[in-house]
Backbone as numpy.savetxt, mean C-alpha at the origin, in Angstrom:
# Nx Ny Nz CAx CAy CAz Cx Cy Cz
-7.07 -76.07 5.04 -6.61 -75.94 3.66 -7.65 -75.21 2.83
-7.53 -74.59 1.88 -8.15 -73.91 1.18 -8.96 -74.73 0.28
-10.58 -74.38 -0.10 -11.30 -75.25 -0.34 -11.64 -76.23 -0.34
-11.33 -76.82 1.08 -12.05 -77.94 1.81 -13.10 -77.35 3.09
-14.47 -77.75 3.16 -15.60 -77.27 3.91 -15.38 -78.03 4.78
-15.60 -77.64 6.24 -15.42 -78.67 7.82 -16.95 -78.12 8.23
-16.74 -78.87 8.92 -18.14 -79.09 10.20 -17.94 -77.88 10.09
-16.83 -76.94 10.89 -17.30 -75.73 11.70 -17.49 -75.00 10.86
-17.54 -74.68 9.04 -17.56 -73.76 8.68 -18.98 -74.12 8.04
-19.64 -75.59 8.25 -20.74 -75.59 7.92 -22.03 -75.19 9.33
-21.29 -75.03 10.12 -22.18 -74.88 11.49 -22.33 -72.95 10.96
-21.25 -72.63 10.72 -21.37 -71.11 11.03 -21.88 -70.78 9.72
-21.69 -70.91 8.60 -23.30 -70.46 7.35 -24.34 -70.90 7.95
-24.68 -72.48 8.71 -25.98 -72.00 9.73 -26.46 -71.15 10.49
-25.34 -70.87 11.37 -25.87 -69.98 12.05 -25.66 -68.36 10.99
-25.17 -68.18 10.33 -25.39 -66.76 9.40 -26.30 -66.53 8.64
-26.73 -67.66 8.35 -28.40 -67.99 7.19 -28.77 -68.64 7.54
-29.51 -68.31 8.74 -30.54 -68.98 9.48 -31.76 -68.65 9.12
-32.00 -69.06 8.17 -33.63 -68.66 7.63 -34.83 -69.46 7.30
-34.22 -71.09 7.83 -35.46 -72.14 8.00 -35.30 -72.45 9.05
-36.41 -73.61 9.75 -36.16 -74.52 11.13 -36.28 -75.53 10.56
-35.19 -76.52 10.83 -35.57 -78.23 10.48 -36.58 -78.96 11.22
-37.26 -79.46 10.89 -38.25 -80.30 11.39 -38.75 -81.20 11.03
-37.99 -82.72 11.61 -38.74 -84.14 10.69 -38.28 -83.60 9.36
-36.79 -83.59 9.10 -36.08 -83.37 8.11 -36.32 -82.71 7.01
-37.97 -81.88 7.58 -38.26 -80.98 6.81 -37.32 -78.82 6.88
-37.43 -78.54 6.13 -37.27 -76.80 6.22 -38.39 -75.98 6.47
-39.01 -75.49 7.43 -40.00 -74.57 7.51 -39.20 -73.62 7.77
-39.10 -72.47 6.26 -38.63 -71.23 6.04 -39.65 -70.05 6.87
-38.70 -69.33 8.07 -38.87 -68.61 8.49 -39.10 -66.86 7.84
-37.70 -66.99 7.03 -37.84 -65.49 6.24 -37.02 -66.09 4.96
-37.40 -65.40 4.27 -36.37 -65.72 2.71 -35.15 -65.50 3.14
-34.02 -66.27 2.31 -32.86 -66.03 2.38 -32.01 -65.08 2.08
-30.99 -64.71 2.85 -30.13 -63.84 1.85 -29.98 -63.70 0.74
-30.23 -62.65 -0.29 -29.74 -62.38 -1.74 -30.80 -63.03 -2.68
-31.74 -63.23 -2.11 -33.19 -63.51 -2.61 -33.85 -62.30 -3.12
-34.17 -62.58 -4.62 -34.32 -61.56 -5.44 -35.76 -61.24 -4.48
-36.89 -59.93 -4.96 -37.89 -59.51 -4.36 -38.87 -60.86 -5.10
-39.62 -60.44 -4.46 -41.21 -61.73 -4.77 -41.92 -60.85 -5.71
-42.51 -61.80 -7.15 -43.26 -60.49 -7.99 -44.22 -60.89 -7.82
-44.56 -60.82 -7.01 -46.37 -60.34 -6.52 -45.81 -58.64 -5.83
-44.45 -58.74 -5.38 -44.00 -57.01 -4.90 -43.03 -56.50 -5.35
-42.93 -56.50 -6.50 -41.88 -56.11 -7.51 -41.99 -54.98 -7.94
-42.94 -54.30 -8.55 -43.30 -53.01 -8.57 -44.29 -52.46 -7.57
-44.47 -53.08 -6.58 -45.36 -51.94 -5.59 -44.14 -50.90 -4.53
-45.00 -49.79 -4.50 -44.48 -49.03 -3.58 -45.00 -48.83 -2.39
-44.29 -49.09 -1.58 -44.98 -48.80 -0.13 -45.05 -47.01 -0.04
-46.49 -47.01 0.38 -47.32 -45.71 0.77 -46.66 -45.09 2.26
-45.93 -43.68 2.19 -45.94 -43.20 3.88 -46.64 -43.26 4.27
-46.68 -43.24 5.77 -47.82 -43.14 6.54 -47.89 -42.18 7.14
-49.47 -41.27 6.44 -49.30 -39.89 7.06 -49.85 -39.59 8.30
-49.88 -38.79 9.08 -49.43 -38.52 10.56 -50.73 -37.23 10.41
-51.51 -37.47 11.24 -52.08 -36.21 11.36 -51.56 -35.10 11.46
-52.02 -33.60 11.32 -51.58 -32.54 11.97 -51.21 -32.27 13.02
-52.36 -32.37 13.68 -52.07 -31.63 15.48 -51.12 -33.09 15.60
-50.92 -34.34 15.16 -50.09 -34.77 16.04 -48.18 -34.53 15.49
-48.45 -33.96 14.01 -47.04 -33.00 13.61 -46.44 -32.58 14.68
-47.71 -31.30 14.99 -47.46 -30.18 15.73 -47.09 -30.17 17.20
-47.71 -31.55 17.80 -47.37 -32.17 19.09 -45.31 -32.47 18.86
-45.26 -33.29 18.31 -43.73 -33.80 17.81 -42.70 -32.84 17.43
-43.44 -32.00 16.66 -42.25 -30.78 16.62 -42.21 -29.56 18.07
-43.12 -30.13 18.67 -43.02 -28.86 19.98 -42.58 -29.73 20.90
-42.67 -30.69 21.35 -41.45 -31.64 22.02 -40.25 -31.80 21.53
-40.14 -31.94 20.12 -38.40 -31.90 19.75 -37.86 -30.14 19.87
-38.65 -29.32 19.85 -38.24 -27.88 19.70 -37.78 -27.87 21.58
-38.71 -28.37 22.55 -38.69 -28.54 23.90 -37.25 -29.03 24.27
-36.90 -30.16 23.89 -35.92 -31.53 23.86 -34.76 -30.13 23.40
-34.75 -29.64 22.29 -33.46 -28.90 21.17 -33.25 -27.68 22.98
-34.37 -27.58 23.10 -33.95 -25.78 23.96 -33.17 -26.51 25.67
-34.35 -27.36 26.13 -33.27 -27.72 27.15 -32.16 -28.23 27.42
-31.69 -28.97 26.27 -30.36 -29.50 26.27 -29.36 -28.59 25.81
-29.68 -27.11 24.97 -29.06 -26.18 24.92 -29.13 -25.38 26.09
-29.92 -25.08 27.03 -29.63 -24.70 28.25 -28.76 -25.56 29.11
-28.93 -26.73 29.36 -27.94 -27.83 30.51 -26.28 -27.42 29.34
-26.65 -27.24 28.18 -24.63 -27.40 27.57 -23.98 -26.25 28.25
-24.83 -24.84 27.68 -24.86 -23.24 28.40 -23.86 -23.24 29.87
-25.25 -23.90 31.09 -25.28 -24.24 32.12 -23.80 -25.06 32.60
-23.76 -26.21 31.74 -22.39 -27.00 32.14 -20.97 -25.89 31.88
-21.12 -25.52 30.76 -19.92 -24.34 30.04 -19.82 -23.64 31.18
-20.57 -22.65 31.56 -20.59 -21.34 32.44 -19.93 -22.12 33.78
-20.31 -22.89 34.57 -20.09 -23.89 35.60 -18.55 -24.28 35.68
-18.15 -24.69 34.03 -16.73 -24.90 34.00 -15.99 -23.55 33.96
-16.08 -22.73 33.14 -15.42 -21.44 33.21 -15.36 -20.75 35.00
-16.47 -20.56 35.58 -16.76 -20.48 36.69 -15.52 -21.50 37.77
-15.56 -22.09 37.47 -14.13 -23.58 38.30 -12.62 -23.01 37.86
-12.87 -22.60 36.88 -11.74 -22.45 35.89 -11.17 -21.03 36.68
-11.89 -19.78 36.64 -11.77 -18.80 36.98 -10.82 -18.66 38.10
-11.74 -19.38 39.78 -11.56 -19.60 40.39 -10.54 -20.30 40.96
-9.99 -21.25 40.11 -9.28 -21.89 40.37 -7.57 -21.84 40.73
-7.18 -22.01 41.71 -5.81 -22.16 42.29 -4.83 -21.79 40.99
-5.28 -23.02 39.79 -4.08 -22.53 39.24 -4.61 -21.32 38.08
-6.15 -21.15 37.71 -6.14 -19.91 37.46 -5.61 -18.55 38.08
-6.04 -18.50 39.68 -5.27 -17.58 39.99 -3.68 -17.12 39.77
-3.11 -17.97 40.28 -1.77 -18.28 39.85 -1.00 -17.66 38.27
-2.24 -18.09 37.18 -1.96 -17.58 36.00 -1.97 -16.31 35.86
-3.28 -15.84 36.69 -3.75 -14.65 36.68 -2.89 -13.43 37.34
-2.14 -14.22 38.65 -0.97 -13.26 39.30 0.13 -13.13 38.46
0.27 -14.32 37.70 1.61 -13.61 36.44 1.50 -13.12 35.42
0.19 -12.87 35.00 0.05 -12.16 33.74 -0.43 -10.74 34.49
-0.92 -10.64 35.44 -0.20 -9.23 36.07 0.86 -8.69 36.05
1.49 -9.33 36.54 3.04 -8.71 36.88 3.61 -8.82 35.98
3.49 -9.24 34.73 4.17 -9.45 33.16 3.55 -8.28 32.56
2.10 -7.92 32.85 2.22 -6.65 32.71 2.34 -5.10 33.22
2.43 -5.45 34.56 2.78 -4.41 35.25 4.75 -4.03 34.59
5.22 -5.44 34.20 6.44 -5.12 33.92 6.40 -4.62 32.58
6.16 -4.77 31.56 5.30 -4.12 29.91 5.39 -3.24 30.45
4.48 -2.71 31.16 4.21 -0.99 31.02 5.33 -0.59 31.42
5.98 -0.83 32.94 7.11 -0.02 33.64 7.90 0.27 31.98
8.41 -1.11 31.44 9.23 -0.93 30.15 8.83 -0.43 28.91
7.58 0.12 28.94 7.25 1.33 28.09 7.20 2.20 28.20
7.05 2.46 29.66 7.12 4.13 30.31 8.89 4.33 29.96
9.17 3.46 29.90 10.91 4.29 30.35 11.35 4.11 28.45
10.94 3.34 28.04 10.93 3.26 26.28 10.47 4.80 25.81
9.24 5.02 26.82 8.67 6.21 25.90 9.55 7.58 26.65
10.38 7.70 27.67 10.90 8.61 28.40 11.77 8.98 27.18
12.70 7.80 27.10 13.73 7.94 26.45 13.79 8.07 24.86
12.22 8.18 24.38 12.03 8.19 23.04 11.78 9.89 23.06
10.93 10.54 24.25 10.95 12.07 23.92 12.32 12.53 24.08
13.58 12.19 25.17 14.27 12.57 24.84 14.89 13.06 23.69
14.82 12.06 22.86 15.49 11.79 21.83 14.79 12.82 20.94
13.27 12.97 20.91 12.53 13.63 20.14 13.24 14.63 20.62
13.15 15.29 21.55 13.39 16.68 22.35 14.82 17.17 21.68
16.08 16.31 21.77 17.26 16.53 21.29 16.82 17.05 19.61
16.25 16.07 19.04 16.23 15.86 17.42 15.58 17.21 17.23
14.40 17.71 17.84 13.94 19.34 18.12 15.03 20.15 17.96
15.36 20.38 19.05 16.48 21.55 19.14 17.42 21.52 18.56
17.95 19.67 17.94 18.76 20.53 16.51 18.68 21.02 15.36
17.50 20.75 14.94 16.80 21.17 13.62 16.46 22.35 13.83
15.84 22.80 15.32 15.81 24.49 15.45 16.71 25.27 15.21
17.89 25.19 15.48 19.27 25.48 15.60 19.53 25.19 14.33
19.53 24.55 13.36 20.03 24.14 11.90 19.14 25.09 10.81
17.94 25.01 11.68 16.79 26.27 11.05 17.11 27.81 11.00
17.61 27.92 11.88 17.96 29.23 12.62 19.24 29.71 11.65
20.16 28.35 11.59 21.39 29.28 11.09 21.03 29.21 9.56
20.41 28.45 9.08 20.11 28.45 7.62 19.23 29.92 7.70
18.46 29.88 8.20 17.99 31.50 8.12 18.84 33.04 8.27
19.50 32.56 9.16 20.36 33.64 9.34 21.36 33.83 8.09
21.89 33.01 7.39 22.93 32.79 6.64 21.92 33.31 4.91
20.94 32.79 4.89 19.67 33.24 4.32 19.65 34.93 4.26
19.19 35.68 5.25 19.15 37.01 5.25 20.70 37.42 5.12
21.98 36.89 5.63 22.76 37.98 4.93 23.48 37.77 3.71
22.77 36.75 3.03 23.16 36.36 1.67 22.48 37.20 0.90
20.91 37.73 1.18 20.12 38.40 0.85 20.62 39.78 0.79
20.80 40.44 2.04 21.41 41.99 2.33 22.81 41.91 1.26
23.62 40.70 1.09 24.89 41.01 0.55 24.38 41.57 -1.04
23.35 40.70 -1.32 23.04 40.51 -3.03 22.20 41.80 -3.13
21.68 42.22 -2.26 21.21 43.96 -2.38 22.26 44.62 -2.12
22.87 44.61 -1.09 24.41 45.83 -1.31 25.02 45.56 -2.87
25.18 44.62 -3.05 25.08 44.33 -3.89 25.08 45.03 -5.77
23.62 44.56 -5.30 22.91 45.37 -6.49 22.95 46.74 -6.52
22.51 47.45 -5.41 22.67 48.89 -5.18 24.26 49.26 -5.67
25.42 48.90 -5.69 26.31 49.03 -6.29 26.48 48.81 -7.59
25.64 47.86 -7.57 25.89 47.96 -9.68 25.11 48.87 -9.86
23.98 49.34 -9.44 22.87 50.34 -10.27 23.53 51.74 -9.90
24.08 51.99 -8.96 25.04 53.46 -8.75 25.84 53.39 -9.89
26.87 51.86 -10.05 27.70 52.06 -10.98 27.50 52.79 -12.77
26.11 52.05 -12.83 25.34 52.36 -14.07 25.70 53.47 -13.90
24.13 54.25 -13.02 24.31 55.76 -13.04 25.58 56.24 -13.40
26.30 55.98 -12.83 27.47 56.93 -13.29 28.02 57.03 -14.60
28.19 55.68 -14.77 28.61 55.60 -16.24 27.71 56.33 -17.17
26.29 56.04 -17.12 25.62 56.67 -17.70 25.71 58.24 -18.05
25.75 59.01 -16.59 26.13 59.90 -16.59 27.50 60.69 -17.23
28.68 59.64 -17.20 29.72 59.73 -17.72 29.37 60.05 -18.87
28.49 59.56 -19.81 28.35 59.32 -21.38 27.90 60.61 -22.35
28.44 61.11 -23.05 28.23 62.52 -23.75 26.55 62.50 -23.65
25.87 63.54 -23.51 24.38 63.47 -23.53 24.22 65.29 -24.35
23.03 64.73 -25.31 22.83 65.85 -25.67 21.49 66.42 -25.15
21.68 68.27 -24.56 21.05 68.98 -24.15 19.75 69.24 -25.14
19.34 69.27 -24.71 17.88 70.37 -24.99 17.80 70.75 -26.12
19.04 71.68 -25.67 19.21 73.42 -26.17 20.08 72.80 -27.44
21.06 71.92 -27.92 21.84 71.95 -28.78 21.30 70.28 -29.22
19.84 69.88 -29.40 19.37 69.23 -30.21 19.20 69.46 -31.54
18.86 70.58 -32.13 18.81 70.49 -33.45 20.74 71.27 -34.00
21.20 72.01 -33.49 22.84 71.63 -33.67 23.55 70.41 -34.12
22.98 69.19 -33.21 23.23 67.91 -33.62 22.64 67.14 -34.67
21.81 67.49 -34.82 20.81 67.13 -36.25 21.75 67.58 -37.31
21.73 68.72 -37.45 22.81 69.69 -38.36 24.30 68.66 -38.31
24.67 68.84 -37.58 26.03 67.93 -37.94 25.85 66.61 -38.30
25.02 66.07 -37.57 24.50 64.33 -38.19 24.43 64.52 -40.01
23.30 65.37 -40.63 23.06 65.84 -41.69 24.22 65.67 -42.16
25.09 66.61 -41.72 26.47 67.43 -42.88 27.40 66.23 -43.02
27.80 65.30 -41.81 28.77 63.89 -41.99 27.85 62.82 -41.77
26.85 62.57 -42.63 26.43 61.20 -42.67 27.13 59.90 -42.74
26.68 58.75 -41.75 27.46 57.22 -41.43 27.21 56.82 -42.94
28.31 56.08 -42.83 28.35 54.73 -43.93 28.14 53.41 -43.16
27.36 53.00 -43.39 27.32 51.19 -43.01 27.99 50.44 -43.77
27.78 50.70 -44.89 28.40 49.62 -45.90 29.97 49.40 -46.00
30.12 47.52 -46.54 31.53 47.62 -46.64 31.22 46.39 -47.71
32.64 45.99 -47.67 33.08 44.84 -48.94 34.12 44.17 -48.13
34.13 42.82 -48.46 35.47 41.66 -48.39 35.71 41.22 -49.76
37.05 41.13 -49.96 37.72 40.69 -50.81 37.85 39.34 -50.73
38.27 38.57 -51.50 39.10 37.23 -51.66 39.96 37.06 -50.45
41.13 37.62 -50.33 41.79 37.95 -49.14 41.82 38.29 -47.63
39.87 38.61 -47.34 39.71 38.64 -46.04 39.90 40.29 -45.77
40.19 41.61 -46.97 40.04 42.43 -46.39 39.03 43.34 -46.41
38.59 43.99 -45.29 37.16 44.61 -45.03 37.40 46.16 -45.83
36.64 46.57 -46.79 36.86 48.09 -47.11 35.29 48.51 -46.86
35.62 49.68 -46.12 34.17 50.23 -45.21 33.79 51.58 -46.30
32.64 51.49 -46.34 32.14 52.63 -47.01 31.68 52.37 -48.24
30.67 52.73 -49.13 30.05 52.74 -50.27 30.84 53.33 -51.47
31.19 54.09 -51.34 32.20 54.79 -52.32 33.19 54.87 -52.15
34.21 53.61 -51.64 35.33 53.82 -51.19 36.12 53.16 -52.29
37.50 53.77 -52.51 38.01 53.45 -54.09 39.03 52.76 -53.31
38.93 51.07 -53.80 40.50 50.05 -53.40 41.98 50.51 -53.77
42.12 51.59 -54.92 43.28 51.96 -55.09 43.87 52.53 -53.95
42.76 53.57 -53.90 43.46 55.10 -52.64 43.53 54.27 -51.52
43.56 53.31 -51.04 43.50 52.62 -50.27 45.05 52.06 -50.09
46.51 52.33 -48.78 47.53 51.60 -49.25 47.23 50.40 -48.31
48.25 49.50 -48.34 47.27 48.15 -48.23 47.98 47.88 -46.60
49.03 48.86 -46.08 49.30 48.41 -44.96 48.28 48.91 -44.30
47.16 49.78 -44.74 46.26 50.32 -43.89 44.72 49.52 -43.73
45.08 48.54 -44.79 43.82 48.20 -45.15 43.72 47.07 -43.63
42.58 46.54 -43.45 41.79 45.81 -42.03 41.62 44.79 -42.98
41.84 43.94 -42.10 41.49 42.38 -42.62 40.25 41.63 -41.51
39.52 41.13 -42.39 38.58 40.38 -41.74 38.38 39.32 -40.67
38.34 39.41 -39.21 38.37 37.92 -38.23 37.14 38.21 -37.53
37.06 36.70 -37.51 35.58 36.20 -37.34 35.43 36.51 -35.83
36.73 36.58 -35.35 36.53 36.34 -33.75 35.78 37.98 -33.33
C-alpha cells in the first residue's frame, strides 16, 4: 500500500545509503551521505591540476598518435580484405557476369538506336536538299521572269518616250517664239455653283453656260 515502509524497503535504503557500519549500536560513518551539502572547511577551495611534465606530455601524445595510426591501418587492412572476399566472391562474380551482359546488351541496343537514328538523319538530309534545290530553282526563275520583266517595261518607256513630240535643236528658239506669242493661263475661278472659269481675263458673260465645266473633286 502506498505509504506504509516494510522491512524490505527498509533493507534496500540500506543497502543504497550505505554510508556507516553499525557497531555496538554505534554508526562509524564511512563516507558522508548522499545529498550532503560540501564540508566548509572545502567550500571554496579549488582543487589544483596536476601538471604533468613535458617530456612525459610528449611521451603520451606519441603513443596515442602510435595507438590513432595503427588502428587506422588494421580498419584500412580489414576494409581492403573485405572488398578483396567481396570481389572474388561466387556471388560477386555472378553479379559481375550480368552486369556484363546487361551491358553488352545496352550497347548492341544503341548501336542499332544509333543506325536507325542516321537513317533518319540521312532521309531528313536529302529532303531538305531537295526542298533547297527547288526553292532555289523557283528563286532564279522568279528572278529571270522579274528581269524579262523589267526589260519590257523600260523598252516600253523608250518608246513611248520616243513617241512623244520632242523638240530639235534646230527649231528651239522657233518654239520659244511661239511659247512667247500664246502664253498659258493658269488661273481660274469657282463660282457658288461649282463652275470652273479658266483664265485671268476671262469674261462670265461671253461664256454660254452649256459650255461652262463644273467643278468635281474626283
Amino acid at each position: 500500500m502506498n505509504g506504509v515502509i516494510t522491512s524490505s524497503t527498509v533493507r534496500l535504503l540500506n543497502v543504497v545509503n550505505r554510508s556507516f557500519i553499525p557497531i555496538r549500536n554505534k554508526r562509524i560513518w564511512m563516507r558522508k551521505p548522499l545529498g550532503s551539502p560540501v564540508a566548509k572547511s572545502k567550500q571554496f577551495r579549488v582543487p589544483q591540476k596536476p601538471e604533468l611534465p613535458a617530456d612525459e606530455v610528449a611521451e603520451i601524445k606519441r603513443l596515442y598518435d602510435n595507438y590513432k595510426t595503427q588502428m587506422k591501418s588494421l580498419r584500412v587492412y580489414f576494409y581492403e580484405q573485405s572488398l578483396k572476399q567481396a570481389d572474388t566472391g561466387e556471388a560477386a562474380q555472378l553479379q559481375h557476369k550480368l552486369e556484363e551482359e546487361e551491358h553488352q546488351r545496352l550497347m548492341e541496343e544503341n548501336r542499332l538506336e544509333n543506325e536507325i537514328t542516321a537513317n533518319l538523319r540521312e532521309e531528313r538530309l536529302k529532303a531538305q536538299l531537295e526542298k533547297t534545290a527547288e526553292r532555289a530553282l523557283k528563286a532564279l526563275s522568279r528572278k529571270q521572269e522579274e528581269e524579262e520583266l523589267f526589260d519590257l517595261n523600260v523598252e516600253r518607256f523608250v518608246q513611248q518616250q520616243q513617241a512623244l513630240p520632242i523638240i530639235k535643236e534646230e527649231d528651239i528658239e522657233k518654239a520659244i517664239l511661239e511659247a512667247l506669242a500664246s502664253p498659258a493661263d493658269f488661273n481660274f475661278a469657282i463660282d457658288r455653283d461649282g463652275y470652273v472659269y479658266k483664265g485671268k481675263e476671262t469674261i462670265l458673260e461671253k461664256i454660254p453656260e452649256e459650255k461652262r465645266e463644273r467643278f468635281s473633286s474626283r
